[in-house]
PDB file of C-alpha atoms in Angstrom:
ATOM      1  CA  UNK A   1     -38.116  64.557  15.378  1.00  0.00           C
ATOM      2  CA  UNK A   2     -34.260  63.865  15.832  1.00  0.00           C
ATOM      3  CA  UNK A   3     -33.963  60.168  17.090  1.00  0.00           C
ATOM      4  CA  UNK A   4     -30.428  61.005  18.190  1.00  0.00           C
ATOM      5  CA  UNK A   5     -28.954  63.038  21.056  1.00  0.00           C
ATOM      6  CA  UNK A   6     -25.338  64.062  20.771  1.00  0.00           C
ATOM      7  CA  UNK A   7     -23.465  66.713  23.056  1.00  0.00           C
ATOM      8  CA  UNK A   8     -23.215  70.364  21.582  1.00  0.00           C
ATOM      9  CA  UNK A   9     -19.480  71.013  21.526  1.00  0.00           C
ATOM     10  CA  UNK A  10     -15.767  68.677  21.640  1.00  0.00           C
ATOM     11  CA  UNK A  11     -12.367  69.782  21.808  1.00  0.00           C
ATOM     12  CA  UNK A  12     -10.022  67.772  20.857  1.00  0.00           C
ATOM     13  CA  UNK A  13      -6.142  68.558  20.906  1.00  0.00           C
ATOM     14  CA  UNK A  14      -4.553  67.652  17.169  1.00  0.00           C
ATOM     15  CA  UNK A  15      -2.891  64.370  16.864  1.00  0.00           C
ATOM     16  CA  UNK A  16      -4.917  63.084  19.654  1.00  0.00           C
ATOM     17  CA  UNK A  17      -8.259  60.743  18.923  1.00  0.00           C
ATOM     18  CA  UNK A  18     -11.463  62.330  19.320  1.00  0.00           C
ATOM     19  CA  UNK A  19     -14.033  60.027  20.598  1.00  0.00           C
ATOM     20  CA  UNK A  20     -17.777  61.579  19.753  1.00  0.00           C
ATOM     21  CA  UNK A  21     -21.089  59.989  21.567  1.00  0.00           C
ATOM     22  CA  UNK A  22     -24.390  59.618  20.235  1.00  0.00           C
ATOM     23  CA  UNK A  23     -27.085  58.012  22.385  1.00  0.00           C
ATOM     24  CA  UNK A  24     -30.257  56.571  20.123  1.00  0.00           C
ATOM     25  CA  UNK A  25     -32.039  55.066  22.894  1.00  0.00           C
ATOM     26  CA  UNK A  26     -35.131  53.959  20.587  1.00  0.00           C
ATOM     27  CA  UNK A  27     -33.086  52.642  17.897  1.00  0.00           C
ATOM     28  CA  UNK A  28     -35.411  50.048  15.907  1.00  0.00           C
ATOM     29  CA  UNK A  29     -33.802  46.501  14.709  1.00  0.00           C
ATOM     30  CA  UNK A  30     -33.426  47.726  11.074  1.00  0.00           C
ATOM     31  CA  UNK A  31     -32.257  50.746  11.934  1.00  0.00           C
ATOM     32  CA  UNK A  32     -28.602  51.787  10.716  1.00  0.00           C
ATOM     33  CA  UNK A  33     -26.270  54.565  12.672  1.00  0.00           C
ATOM     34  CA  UNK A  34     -24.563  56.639  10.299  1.00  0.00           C
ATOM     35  CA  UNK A  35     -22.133  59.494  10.620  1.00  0.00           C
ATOM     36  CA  UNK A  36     -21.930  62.451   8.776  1.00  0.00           C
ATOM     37  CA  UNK A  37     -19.835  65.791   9.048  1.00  0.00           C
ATOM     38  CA  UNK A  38     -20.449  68.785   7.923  1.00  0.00           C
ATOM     39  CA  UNK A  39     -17.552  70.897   7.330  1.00  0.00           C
ATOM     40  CA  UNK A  40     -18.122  74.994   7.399  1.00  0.00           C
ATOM     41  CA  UNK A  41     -20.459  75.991   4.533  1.00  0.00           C
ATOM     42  CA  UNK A  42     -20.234  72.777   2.860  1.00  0.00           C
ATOM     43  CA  UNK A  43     -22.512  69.846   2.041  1.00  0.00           C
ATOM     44  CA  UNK A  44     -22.655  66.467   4.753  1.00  0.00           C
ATOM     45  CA  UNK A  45     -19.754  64.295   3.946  1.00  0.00           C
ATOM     46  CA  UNK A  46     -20.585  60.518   4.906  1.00  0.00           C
ATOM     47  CA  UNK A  47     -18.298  59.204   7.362  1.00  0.00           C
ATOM     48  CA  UNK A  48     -19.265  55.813   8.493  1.00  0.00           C
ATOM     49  CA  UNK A  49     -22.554  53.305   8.875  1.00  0.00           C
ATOM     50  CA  UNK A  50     -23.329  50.016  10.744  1.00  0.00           C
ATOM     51  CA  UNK A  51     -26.058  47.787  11.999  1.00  0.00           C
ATOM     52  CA  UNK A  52     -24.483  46.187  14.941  1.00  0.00           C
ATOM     53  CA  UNK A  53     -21.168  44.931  14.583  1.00  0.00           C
ATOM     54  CA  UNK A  54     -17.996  47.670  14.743  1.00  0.00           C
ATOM     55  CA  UNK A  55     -16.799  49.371  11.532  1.00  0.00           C
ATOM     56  CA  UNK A  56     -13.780  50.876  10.270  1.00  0.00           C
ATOM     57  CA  UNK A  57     -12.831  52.712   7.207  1.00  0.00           C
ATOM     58  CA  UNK A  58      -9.834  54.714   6.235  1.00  0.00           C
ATOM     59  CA  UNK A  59     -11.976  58.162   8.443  1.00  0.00           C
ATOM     60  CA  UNK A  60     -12.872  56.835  11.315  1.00  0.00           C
ATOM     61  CA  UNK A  61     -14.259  53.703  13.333  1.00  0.00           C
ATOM     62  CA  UNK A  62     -17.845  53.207  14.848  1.00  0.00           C
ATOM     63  CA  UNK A  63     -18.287  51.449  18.095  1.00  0.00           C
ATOM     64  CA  UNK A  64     -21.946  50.342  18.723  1.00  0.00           C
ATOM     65  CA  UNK A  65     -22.937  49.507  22.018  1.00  0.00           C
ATOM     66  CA  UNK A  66     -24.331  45.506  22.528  1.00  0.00           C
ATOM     67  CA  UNK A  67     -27.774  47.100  22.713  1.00  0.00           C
ATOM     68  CA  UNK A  68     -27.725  49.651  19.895  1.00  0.00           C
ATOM     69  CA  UNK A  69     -28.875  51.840  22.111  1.00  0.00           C
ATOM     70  CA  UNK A  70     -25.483  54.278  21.998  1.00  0.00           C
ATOM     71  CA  UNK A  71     -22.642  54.810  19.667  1.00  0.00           C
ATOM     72  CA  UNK A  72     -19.181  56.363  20.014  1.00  0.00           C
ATOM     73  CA  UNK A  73     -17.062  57.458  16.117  1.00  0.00           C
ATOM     74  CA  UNK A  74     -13.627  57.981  16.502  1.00  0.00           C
ATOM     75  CA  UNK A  75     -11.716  59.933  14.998  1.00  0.00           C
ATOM     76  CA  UNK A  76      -7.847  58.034  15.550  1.00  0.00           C
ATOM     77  CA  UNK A  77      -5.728  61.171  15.064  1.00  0.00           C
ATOM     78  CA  UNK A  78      -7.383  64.384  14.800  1.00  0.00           C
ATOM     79  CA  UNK A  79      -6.220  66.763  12.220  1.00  0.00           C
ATOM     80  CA  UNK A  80      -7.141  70.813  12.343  1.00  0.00           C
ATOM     81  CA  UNK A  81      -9.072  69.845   9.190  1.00  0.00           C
ATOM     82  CA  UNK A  82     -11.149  67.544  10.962  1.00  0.00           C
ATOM     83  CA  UNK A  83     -12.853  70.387  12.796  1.00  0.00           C
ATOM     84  CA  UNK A  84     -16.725  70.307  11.916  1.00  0.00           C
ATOM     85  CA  UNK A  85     -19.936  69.244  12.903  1.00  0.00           C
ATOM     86  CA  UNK A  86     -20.342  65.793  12.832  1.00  0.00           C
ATOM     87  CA  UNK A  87     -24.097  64.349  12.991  1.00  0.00           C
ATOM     88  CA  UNK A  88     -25.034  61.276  14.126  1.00  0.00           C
ATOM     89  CA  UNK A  89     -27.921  59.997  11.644  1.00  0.00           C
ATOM     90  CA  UNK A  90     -30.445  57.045  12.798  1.00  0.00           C
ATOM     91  CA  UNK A  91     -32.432  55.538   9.581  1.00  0.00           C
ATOM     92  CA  UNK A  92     -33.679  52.090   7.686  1.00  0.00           C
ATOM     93  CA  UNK A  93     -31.306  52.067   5.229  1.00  0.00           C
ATOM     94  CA  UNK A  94     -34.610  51.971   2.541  1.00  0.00           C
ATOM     95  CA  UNK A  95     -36.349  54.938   4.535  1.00  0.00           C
ATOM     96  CA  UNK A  96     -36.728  58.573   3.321  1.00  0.00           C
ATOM     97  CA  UNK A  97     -36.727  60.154   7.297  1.00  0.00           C
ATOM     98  CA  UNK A  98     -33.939  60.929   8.209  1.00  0.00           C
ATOM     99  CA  UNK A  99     -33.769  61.698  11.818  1.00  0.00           C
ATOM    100  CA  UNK A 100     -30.436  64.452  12.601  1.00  0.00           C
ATOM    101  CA  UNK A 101     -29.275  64.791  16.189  1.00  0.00           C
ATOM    102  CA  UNK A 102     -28.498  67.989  16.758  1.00  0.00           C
ATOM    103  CA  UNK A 103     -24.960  67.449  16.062  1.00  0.00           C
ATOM    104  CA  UNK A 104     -21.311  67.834  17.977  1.00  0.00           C
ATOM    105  CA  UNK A 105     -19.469  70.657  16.664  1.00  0.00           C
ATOM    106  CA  UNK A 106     -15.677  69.694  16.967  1.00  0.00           C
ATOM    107  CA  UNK A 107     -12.967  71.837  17.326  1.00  0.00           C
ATOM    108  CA  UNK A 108      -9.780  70.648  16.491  1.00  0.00           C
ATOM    109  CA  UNK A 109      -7.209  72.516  18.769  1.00  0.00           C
ATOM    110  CA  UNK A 110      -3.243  72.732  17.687  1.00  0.00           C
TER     111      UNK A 110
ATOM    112  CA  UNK B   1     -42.688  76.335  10.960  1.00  0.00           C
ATOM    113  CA  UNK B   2     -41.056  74.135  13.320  1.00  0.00           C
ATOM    114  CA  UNK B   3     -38.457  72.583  11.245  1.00  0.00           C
ATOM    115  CA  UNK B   4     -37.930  71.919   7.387  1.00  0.00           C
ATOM    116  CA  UNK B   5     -40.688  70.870   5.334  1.00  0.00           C
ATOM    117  CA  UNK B   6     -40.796  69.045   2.191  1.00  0.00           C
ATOM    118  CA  UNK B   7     -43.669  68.358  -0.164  1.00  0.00           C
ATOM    119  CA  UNK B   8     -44.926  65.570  -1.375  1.00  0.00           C
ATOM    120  CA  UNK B   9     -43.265  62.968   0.687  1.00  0.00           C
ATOM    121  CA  UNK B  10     -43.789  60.633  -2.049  1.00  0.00           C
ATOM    122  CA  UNK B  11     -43.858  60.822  -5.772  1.00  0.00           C
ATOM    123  CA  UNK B  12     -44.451  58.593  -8.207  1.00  0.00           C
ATOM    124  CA  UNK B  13     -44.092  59.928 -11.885  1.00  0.00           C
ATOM    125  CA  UNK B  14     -43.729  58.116 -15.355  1.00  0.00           C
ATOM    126  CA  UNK B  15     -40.877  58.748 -17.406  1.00  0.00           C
ATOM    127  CA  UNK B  16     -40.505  61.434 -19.476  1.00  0.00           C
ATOM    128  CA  UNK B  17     -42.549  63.824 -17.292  1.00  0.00           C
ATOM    129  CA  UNK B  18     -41.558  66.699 -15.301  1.00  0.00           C
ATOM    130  CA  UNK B  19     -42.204  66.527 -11.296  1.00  0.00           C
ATOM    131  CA  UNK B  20     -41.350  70.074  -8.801  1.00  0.00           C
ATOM    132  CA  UNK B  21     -40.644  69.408  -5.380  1.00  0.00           C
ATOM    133  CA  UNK B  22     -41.038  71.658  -2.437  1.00  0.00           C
ATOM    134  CA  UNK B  23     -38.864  72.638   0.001  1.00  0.00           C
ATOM    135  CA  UNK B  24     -40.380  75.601   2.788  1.00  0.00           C
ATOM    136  CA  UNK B  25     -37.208  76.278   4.976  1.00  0.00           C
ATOM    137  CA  UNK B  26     -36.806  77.273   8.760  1.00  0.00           C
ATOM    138  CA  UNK B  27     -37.835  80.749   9.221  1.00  0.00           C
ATOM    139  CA  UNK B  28     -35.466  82.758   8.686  1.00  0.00           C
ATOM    140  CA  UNK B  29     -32.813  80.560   7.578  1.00  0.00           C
ATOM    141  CA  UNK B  30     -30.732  82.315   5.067  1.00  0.00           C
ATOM    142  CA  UNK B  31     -29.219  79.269   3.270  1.00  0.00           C
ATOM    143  CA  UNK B  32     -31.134  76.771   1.804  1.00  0.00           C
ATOM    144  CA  UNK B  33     -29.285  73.331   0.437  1.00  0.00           C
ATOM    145  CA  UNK B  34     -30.775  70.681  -1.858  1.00  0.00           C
ATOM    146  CA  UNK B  35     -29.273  66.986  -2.095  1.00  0.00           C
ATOM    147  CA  UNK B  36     -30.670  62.992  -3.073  1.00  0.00           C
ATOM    148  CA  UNK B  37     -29.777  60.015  -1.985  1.00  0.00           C
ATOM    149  CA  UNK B  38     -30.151  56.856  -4.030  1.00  0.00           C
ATOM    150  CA  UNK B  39     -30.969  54.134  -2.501  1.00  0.00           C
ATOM    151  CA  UNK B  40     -27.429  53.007  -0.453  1.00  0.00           C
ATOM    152  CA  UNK B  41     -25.518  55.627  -1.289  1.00  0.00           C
ATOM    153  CA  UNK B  42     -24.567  59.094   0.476  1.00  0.00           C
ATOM    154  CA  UNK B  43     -26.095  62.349  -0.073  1.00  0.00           C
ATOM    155  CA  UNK B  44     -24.787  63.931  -3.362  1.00  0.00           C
ATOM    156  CA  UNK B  45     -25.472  67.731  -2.770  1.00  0.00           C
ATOM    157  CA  UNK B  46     -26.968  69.355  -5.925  1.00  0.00           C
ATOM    158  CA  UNK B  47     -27.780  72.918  -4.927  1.00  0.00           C
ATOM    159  CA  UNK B  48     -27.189  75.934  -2.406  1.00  0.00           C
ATOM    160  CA  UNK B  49     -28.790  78.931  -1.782  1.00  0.00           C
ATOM    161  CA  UNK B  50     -27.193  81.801   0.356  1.00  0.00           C
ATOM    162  CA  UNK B  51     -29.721  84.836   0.722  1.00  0.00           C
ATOM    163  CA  UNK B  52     -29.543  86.974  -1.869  1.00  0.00           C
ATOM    164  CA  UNK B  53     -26.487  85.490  -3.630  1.00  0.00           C
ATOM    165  CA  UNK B  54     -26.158  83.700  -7.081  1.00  0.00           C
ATOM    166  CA  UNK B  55     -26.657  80.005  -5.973  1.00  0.00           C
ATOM    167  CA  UNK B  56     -24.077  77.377  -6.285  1.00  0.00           C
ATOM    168  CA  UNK B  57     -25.211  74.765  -9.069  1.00  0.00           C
ATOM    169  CA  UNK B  58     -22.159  72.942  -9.097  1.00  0.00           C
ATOM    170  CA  UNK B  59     -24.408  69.708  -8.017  1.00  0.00           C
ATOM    171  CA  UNK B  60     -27.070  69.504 -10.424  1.00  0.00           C
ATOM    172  CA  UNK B  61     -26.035  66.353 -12.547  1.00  0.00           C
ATOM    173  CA  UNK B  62     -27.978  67.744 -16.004  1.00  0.00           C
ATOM    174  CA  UNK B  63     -29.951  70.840 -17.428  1.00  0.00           C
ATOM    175  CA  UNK B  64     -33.048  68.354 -16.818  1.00  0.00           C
ATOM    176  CA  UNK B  65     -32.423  69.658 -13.296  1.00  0.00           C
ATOM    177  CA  UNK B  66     -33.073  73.521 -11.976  1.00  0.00           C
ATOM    178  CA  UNK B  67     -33.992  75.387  -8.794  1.00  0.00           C
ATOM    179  CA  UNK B  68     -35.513  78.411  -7.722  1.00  0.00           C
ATOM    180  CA  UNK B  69     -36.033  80.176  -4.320  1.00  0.00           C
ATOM    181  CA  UNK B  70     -38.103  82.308  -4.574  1.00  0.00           C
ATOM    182  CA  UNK B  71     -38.414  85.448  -1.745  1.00  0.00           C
ATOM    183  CA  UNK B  72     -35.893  84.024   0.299  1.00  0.00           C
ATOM    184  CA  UNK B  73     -37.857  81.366   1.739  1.00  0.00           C
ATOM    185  CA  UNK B  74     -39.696  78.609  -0.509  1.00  0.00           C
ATOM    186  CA  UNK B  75     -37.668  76.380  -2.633  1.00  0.00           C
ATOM    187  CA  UNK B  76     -39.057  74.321  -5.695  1.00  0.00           C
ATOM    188  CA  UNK B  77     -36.265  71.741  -7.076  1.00  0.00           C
ATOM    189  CA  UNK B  78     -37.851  71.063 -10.974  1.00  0.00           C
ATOM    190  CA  UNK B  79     -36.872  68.069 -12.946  1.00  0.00           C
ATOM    191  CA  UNK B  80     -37.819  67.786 -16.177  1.00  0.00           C
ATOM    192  CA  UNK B  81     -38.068  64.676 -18.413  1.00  0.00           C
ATOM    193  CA  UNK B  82     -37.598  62.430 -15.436  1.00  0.00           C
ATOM    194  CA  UNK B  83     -35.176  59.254 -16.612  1.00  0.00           C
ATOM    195  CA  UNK B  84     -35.247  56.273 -13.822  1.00  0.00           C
ATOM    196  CA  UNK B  85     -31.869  56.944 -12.174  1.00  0.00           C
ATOM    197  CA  UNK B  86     -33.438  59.950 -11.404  1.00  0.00           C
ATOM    198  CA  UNK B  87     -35.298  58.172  -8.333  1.00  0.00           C
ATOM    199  CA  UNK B  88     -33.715  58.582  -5.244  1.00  0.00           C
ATOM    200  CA  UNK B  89     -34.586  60.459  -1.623  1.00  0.00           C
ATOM    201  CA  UNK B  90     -34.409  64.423  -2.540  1.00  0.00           C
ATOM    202  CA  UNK B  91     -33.304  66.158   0.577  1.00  0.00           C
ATOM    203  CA  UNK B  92     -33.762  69.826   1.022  1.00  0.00           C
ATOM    204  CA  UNK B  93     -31.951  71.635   4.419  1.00  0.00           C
ATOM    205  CA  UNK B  94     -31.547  74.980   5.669  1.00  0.00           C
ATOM    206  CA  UNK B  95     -29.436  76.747   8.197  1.00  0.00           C
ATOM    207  CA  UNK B  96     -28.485  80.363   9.374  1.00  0.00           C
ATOM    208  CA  UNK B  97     -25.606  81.585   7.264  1.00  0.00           C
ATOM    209  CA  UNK B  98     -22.430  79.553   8.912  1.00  0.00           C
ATOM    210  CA  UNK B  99     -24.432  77.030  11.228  1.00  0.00           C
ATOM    211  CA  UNK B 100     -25.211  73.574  11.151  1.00  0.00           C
ATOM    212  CA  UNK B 101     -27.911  72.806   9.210  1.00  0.00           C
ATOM    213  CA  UNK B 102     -32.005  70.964   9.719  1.00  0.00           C
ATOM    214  CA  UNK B 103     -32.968  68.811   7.520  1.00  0.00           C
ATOM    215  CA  UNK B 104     -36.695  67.857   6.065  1.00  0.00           C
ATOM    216  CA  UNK B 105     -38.006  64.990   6.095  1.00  0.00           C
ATOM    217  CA  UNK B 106     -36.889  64.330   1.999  1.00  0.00           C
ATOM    218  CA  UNK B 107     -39.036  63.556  -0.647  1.00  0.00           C
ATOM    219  CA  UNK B 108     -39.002  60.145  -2.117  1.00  0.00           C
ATOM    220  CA  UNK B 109     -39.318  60.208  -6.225  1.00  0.00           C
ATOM    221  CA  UNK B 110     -39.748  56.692  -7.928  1.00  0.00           C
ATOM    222  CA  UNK B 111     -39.876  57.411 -11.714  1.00  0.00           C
ATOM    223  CA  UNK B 112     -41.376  54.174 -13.510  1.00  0.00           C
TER     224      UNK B 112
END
């Protein structure tokens, strides 16, 4: 069962940032919030993970809520090739379930 | 079924000897993906299976590794001579042709 709830569909306008919710209302202390994406026909690509504090990387940043109990990934400056489905992923980093929200599927618009 | 099952959950095998995971896909799901995860790192993809087409092996890491679905519908990922760094979380997914994609619940291979 998906631990995760994310809404179905974005659009975002190119060059603008696209901000994508997750809620994970039952998040447990030692569990981590990753992103993935999923790109059409291809395998997940990992995108970004955290415990509690913020996070950055050269794809995106991940805002966590106070109470881990919601997260927001932005994108800074969308690009057409960022269009995808991007899943918001709930597990103990040690864990073999991995619990999928049903994922945002982003549309990049020119 | 409901969702994407995998079998065992966990496996424990010696090395040297060969272990077959399961994989029994949404109904009806015409593509079928397998992928691991070692412990801390992302999910490497290893194999995909699109109905009736050849499958892309481009991820399998040796020829100790091979795949087989077999009707359209039940996947078994083989391994054969297990080596340690082959532990890791063994994902299998599946997804209508074009869609995102479910995945099981992985199977967890520890190879001692």
């Amino acid at each position: 069962d998906a631990k995760t709830t994310q809404p179905p569909s974005m659009d975002c306008a190119e060059g603008r940032a696209a901000n994508l919710p997750c809620n994970h209302s039952t998040i447990s202390g030692n569990e981590y919030v990753y992103w993935y994406r999923q790109i059409h026909s291809q395998g997940p690509q990992y995108i970004i993970h955290g415990l509690k504090n913020n996070e950055t990387n050269e794809m995106a940043s991940l805002i966590i809520t106070e109470d881990r109990k919601s997260s927001t990934l932005i994108l800074p400056h969308a690009t057409l090739r960022d269009t995808a489905v991007y899943y918001c992923i709930v597990r103990v980093v040690s864990g073999n379930q991995f619990y999928f929200g049903t994922g945002t599927s982003l549309t990049v618009i020119p | 079924g409901a969702g994407v099952s995998q079998s065992p959950s966990n496996k424990v095998t010696e090395k040297g000897k060969d272990v077959e995971l399961r994989c029994d896909p949404i109904s009806g799901h015409t593509a079928l993906y397998w992928y691991r995860q070692s412990l801390g790192q992302g999910l490497e993809f290893l194999i995909y299976f699109q109905g009736n087409s050849a499958p892309d092996k481009s991820g399998l890491p040796s020829d100790r590794f091979s795949a087989e679905r077999t009707g359209g519908s039940v996947s078994t990922l083989t391994i054969q001579r297990t080596q340690q760094e082959d532990s890791a979380v063994y994902l299998c997914a599946s997804s209508l042709a074009g869609g995102g994609y479910t995945f099981g619940s992985g199977t967890r291979l520890t190879v001692v």
